[in-house]
mmCIF file of N, CA and C in Angstrom:
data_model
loop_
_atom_site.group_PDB
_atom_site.id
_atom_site.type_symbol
_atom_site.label_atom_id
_atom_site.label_comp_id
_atom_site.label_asym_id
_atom_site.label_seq_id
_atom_site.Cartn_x
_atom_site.Cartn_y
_atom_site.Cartn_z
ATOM 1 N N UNK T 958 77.879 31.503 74.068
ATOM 2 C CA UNK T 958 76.979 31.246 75.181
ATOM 3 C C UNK T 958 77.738 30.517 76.281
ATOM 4 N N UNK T 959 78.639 31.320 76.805
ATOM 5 C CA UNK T 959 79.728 30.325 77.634
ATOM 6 C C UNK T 959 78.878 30.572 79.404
ATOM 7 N N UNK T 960 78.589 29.143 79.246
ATOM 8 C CA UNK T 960 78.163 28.197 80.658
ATOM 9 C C UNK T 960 76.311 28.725 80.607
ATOM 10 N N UNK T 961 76.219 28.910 79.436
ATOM 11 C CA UNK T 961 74.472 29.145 79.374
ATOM 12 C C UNK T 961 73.996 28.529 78.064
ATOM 13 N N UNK T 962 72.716 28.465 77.200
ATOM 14 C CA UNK T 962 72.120 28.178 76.045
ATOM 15 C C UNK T 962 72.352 29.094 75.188
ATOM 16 N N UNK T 963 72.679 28.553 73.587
ATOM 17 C CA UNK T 963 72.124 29.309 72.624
ATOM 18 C C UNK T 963 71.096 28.561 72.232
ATOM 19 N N UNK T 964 70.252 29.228 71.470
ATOM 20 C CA UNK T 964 69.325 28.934 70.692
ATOM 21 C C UNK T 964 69.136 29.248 69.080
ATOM 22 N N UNK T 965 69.151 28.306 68.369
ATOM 23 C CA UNK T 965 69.406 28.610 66.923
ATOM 24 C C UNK T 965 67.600 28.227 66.007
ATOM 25 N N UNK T 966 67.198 28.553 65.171
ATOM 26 C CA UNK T 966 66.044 28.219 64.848
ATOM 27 C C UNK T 966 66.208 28.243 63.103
ATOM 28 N N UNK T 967 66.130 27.028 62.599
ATOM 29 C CA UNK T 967 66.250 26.891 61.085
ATOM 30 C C UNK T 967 64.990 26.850 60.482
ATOM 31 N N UNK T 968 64.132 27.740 59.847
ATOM 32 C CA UNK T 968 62.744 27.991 59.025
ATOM 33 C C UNK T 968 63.275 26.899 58.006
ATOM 34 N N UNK T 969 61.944 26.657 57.207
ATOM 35 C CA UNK T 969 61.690 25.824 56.086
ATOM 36 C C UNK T 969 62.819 25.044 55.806
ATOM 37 N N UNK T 970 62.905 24.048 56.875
ATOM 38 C CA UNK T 970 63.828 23.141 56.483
ATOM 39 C C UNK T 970 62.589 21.885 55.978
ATOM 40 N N UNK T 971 63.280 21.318 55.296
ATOM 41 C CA UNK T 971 62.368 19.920 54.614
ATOM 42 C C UNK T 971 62.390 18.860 54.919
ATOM 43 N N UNK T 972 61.448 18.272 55.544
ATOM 44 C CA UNK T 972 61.163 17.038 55.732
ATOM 45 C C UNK T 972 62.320 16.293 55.348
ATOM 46 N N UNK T 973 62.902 15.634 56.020
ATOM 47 C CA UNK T 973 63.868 14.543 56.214
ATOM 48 C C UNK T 973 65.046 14.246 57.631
ATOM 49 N N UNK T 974 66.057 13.452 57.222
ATOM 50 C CA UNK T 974 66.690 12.567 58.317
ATOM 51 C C UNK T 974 67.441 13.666 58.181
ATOM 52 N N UNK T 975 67.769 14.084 59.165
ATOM 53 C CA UNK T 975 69.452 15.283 59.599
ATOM 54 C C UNK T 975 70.201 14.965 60.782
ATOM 55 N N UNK T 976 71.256 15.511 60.656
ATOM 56 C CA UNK T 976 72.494 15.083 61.917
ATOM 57 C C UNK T 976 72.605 16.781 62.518
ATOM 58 N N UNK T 977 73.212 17.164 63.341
ATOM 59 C CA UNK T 977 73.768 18.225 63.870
ATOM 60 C C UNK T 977 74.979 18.317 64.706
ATOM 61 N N UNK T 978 76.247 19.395 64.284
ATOM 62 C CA UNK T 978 77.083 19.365 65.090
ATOM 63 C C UNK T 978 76.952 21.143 65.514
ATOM 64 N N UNK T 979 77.895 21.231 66.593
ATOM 65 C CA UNK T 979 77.796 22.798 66.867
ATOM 66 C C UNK T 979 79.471 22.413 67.404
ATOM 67 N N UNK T 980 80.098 24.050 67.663
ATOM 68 C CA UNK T 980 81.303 23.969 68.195
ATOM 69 C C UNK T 980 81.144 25.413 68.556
ATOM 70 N N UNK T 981 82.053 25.853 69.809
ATOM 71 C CA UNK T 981 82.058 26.962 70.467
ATOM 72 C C UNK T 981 83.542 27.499 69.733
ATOM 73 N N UNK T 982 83.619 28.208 69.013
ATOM 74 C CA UNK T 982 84.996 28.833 68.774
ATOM 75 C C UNK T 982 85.696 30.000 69.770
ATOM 76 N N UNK T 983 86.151 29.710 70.294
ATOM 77 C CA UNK T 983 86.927 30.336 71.647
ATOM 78 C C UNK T 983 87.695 31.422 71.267
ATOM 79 N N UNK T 984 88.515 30.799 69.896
ATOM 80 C CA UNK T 984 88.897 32.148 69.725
ATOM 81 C C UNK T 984 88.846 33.016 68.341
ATOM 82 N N UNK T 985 87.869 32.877 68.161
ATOM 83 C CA UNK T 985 87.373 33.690 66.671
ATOM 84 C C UNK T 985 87.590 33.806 65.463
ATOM 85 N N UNK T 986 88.661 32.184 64.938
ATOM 86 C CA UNK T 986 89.219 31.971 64.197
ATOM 87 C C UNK T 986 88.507 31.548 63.069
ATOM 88 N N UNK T 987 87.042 31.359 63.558
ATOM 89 C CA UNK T 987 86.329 30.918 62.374
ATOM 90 C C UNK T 987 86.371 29.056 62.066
ATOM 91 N N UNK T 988 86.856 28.209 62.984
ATOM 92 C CA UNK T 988 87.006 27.497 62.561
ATOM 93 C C UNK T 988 87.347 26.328 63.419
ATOM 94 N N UNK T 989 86.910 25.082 63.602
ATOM 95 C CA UNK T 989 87.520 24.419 65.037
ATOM 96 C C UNK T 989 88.662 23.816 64.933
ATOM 97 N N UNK T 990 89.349 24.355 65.708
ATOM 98 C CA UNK T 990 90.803 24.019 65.776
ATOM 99 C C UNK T 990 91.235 22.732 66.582
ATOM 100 N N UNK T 991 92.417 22.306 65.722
ATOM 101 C CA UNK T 991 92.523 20.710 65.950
ATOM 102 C C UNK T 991 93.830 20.404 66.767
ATOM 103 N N UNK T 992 93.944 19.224 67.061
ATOM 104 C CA UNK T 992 95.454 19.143 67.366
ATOM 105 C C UNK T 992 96.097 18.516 65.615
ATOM 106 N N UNK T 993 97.404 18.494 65.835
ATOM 107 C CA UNK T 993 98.244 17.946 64.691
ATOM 108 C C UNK T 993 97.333 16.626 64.270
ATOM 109 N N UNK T 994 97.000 15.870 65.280
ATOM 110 C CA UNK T 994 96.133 14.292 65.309
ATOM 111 C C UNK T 994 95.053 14.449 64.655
ATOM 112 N N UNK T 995 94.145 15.423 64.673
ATOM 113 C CA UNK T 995 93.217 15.951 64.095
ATOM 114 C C UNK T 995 92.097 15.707 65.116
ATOM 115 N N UNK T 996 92.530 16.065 66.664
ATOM 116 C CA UNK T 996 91.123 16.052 67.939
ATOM 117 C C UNK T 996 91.176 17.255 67.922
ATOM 118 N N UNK T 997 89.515 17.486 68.193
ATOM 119 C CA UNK T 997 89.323 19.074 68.514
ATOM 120 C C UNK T 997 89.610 19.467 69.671
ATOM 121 N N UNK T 998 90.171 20.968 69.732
ATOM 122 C CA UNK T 998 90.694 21.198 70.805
ATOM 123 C C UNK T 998 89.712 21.890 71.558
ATOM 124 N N UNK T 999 88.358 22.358 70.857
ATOM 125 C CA UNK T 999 87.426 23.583 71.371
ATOM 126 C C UNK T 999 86.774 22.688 72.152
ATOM 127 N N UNK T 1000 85.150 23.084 72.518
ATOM 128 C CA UNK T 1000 84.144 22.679 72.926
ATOM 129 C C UNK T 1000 83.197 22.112 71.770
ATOM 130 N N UNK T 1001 83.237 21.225 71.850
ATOM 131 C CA UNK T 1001 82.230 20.580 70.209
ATOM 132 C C UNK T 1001 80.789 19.838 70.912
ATOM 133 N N UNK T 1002 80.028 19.090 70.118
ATOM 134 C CA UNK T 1002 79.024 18.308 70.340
ATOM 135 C C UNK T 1002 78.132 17.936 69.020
ATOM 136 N N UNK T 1003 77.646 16.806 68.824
ATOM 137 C CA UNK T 1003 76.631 16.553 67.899
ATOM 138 C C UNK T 1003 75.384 15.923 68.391
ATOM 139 N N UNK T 1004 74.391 16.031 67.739
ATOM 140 C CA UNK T 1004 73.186 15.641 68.102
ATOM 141 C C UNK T 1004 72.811 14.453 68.636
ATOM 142 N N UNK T 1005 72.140 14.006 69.607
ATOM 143 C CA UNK T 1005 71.784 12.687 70.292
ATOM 144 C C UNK T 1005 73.015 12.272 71.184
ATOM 145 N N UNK T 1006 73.921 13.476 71.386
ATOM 146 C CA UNK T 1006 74.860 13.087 72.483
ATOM 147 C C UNK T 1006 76.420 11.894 71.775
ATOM 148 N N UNK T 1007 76.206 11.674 70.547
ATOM 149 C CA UNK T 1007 77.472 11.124 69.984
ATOM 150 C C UNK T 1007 78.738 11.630 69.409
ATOM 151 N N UNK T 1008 79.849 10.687 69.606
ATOM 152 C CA UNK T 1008 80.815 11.242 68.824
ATOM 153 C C UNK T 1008 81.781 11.879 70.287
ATOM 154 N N UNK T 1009 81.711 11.669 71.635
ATOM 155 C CA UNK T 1009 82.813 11.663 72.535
ATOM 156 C C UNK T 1009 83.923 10.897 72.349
ATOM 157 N N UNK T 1010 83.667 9.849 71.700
ATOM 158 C CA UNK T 1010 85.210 9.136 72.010
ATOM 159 C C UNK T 1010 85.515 9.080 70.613
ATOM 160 N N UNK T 1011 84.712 9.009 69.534
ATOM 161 C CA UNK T 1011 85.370 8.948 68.280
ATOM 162 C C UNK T 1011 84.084 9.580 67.177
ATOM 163 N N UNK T 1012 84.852 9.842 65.840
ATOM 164 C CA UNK T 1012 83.598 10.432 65.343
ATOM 165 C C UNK T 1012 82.501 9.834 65.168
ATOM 166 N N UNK T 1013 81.521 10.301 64.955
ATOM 167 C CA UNK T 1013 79.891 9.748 65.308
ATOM 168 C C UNK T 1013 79.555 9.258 64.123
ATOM 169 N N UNK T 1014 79.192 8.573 63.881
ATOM 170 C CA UNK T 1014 78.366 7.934 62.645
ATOM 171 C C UNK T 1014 76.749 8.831 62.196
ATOM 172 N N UNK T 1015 76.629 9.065 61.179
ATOM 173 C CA UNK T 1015 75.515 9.779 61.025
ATOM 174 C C UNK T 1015 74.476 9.395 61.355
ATOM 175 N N UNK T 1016 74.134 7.855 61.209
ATOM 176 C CA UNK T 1016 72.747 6.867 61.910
ATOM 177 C C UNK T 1016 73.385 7.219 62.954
ATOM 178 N N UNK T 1017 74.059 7.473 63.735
ATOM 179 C CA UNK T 1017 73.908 7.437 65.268
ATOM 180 C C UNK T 1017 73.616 8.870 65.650
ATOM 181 N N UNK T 1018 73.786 9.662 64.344
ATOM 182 C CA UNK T 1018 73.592 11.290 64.948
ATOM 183 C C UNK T 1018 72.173 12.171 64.399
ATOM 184 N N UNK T 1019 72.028 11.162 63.518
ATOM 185 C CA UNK T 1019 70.582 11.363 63.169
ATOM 186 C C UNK T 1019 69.213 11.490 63.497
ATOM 187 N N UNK T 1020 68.558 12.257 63.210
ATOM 188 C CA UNK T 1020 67.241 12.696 63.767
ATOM 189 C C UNK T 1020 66.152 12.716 62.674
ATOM 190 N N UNK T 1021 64.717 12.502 62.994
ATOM 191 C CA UNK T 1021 63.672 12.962 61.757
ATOM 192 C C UNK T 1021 63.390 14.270 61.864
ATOM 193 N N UNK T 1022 63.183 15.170 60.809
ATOM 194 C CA UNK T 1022 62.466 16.197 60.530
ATOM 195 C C UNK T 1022 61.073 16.050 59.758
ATOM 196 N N UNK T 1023 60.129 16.427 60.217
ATOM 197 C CA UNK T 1023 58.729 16.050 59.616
ATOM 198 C C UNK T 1023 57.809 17.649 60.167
ATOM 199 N N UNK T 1024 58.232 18.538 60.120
ATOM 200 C CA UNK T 1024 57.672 19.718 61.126
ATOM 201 C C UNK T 1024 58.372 20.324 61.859
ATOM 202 N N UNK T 1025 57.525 20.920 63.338
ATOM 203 C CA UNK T 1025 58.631 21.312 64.298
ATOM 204 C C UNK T 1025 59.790 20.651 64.701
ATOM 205 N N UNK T 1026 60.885 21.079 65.184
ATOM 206 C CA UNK T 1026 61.606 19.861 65.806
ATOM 207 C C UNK T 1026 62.463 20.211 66.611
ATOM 208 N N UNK T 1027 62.391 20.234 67.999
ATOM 209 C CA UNK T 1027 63.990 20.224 68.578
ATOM 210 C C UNK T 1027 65.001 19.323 68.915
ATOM 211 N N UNK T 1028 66.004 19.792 68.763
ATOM 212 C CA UNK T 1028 67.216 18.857 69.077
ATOM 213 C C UNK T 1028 68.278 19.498 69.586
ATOM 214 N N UNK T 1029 68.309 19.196 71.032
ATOM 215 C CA UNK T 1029 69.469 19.479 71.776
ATOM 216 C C UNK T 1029 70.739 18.859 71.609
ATOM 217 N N UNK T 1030 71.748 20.065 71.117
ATOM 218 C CA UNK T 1030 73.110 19.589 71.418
ATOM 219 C C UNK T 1030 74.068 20.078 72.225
ATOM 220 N N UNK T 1031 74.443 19.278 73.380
ATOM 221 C CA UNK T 1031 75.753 19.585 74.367
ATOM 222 C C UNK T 1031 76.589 20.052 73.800
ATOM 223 N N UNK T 1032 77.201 20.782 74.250
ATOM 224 C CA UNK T 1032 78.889 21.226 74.095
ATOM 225 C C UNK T 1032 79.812 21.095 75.155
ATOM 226 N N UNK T 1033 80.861 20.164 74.535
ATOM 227 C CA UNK T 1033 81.474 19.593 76.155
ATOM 228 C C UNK T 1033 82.524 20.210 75.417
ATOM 229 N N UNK T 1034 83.964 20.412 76.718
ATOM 230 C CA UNK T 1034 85.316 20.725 76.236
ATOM 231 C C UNK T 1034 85.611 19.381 75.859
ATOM 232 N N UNK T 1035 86.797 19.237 75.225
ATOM 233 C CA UNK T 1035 87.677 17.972 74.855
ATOM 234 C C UNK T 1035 87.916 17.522 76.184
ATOM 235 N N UNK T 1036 88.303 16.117 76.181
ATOM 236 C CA UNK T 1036 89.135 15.150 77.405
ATOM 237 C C UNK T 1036 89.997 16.377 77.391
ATOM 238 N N UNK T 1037 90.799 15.919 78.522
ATOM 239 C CA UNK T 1037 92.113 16.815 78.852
ATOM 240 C C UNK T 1037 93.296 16.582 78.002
ATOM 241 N N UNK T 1038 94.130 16.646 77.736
ATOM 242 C CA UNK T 1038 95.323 16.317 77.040
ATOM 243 C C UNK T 1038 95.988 16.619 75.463
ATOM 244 N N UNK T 1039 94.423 17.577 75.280
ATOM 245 C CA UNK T 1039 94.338 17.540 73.782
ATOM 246 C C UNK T 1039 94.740 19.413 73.427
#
Protein backbone atom coordinates (compact mmCIF):
# COMPACT_ATOMS: atom_id res chain seq x y z
CA UNK A 1 0.00 0.00 0.00
CA UNK A 2 2.80 2.41 -0.89
CA UNK A 3 1.73 6.14 0.15
CA UNK A 4 -2.03 4.86 0.77
CA UNK A 5 -3.92 2.38 3.57
CA UNK A 6 -4.08 -1.20 3.97
CA UNK A 7 -6.61 -2.60 5.80
CA UNK A 8 -6.31 -5.92 7.59
CA UNK A 9 -9.37 -7.41 9.63
CA UNK A 10 -8.69 -10.32 12.28
CA UNK A 11 -12.28 -12.38 13.04
CA UNK A 12 -12.62 -14.12 16.41
CA UNK A 13 -9.88 -12.83 18.06
CA UNK A 14 -10.37 -13.13 22.01
CA UNK A 15 -10.82 -10.87 24.39
CA UNK A 16 -7.58 -9.62 25.70
CA UNK A 17 -4.42 -7.12 25.86
CA UNK A 18 -2.51 -7.24 22.26
CA UNK A 19 0.39 -5.27 20.72
CA UNK A 20 0.72 -4.85 16.85
CA UNK A 21 3.58 -4.44 14.51
CA UNK A 22 3.30 -4.25 10.59
CA UNK A 23 6.33 -3.77 8.14
CA UNK A 24 6.19 -2.95 4.39
CA UNK A 25 8.60 -5.47 2.70
CA UNK A 26 9.96 -3.59 -0.28
CA UNK A 27 11.46 -6.22 -1.59
CA UNK A 28 9.70 -9.52 -1.31
CA UNK A 29 12.02 -11.22 0.74
CA UNK A 30 9.58 -12.25 3.14
CA UNK A 31 11.12 -10.75 5.89
CA UNK A 32 12.33 -7.29 7.45
CA UNK A 33 15.57 -6.70 6.67
CA UNK A 34 18.09 -5.33 9.07
CA UNK A 35 21.27 -3.63 9.13
CA UNK A 36 24.37 -5.79 10.56
CA UNK A 37 23.27 -3.60 14.05
CA UNK A 38 20.07 -5.16 13.83
CA UNK A 39 17.88 -1.54 12.70
CA UNK A 40 15.33 -2.10 10.27
CA UNK A 41 16.02 -0.96 7.13
CA UNK A 42 12.22 -1.17 5.63
CA UNK A 43 9.23 0.86 6.62
CA UNK A 44 8.03 -0.63 10.06
CA UNK A 45 5.53 0.64 12.81
CA UNK A 46 3.77 -0.71 15.95
CA UNK A 47 0.68 0.10 17.54
CA UNK A 48 0.02 3.39 19.59
CA UNK A 49 2.80 5.00 17.57
CA UNK A 50 5.92 3.31 19.65
CA UNK A 51 9.16 1.96 19.17
CA UNK A 52 10.84 5.03 16.79
CA UNK A 53 13.83 5.39 18.61
CA UNK A 54 14.17 2.05 20.25
CA UNK A 55 12.18 -1.09 20.60
CA UNK A 56 8.79 -0.58 22.15
CA UNK A 57 7.89 -2.17 25.21
CA UNK A 58 4.72 -4.18 24.97
CA UNK A 59 2.78 -1.99 27.87
CA UNK A 60 3.62 0.76 25.71
CA UNK A 61 2.32 -1.06 22.54
CA UNK A 62 -0.53 -2.49 23.96
CA UNK A 63 -4.13 -2.24 23.39
CA UNK A 64 -7.56 -3.91 24.88
CA UNK A 65 -9.53 -6.25 22.85
CA UNK A 66 -13.06 -6.75 24.29
CA UNK A 67 -15.09 -6.76 20.73
CA UNK A 68 -14.70 -4.58 17.79
CA UNK A 69 -11.51 -2.84 17.70
CA UNK A 70 -9.41 -0.63 15.65
CA UNK A 71 -5.96 0.13 15.83
CA UNK A 72 -4.05 2.18 13.61
CA UNK A 73 -0.55 1.54 12.74
CA UNK A 74 1.89 4.04 10.87
CA UNK A 75 4.50 2.90 8.75
CA UNK A 76 7.34 5.24 8.69
CA UNK A 77 10.75 4.58 6.69
CA UNK A 78 13.80 4.25 9.07
CA UNK A 79 15.85 7.61 10.14
CA UNK A 80 18.23 8.04 7.34
CA UNK A 81 21.52 6.35 7.70
CA UNK A 82 20.37 2.96 8.20
Amino acid sequence: ARGGTARFFFPEIRPGTYAAAAFQDVNGNGRLDRTPAGLPVEPYGFSNGVGRTAPPRFERAAFPVDGPTVVRVRIDLPPPGR
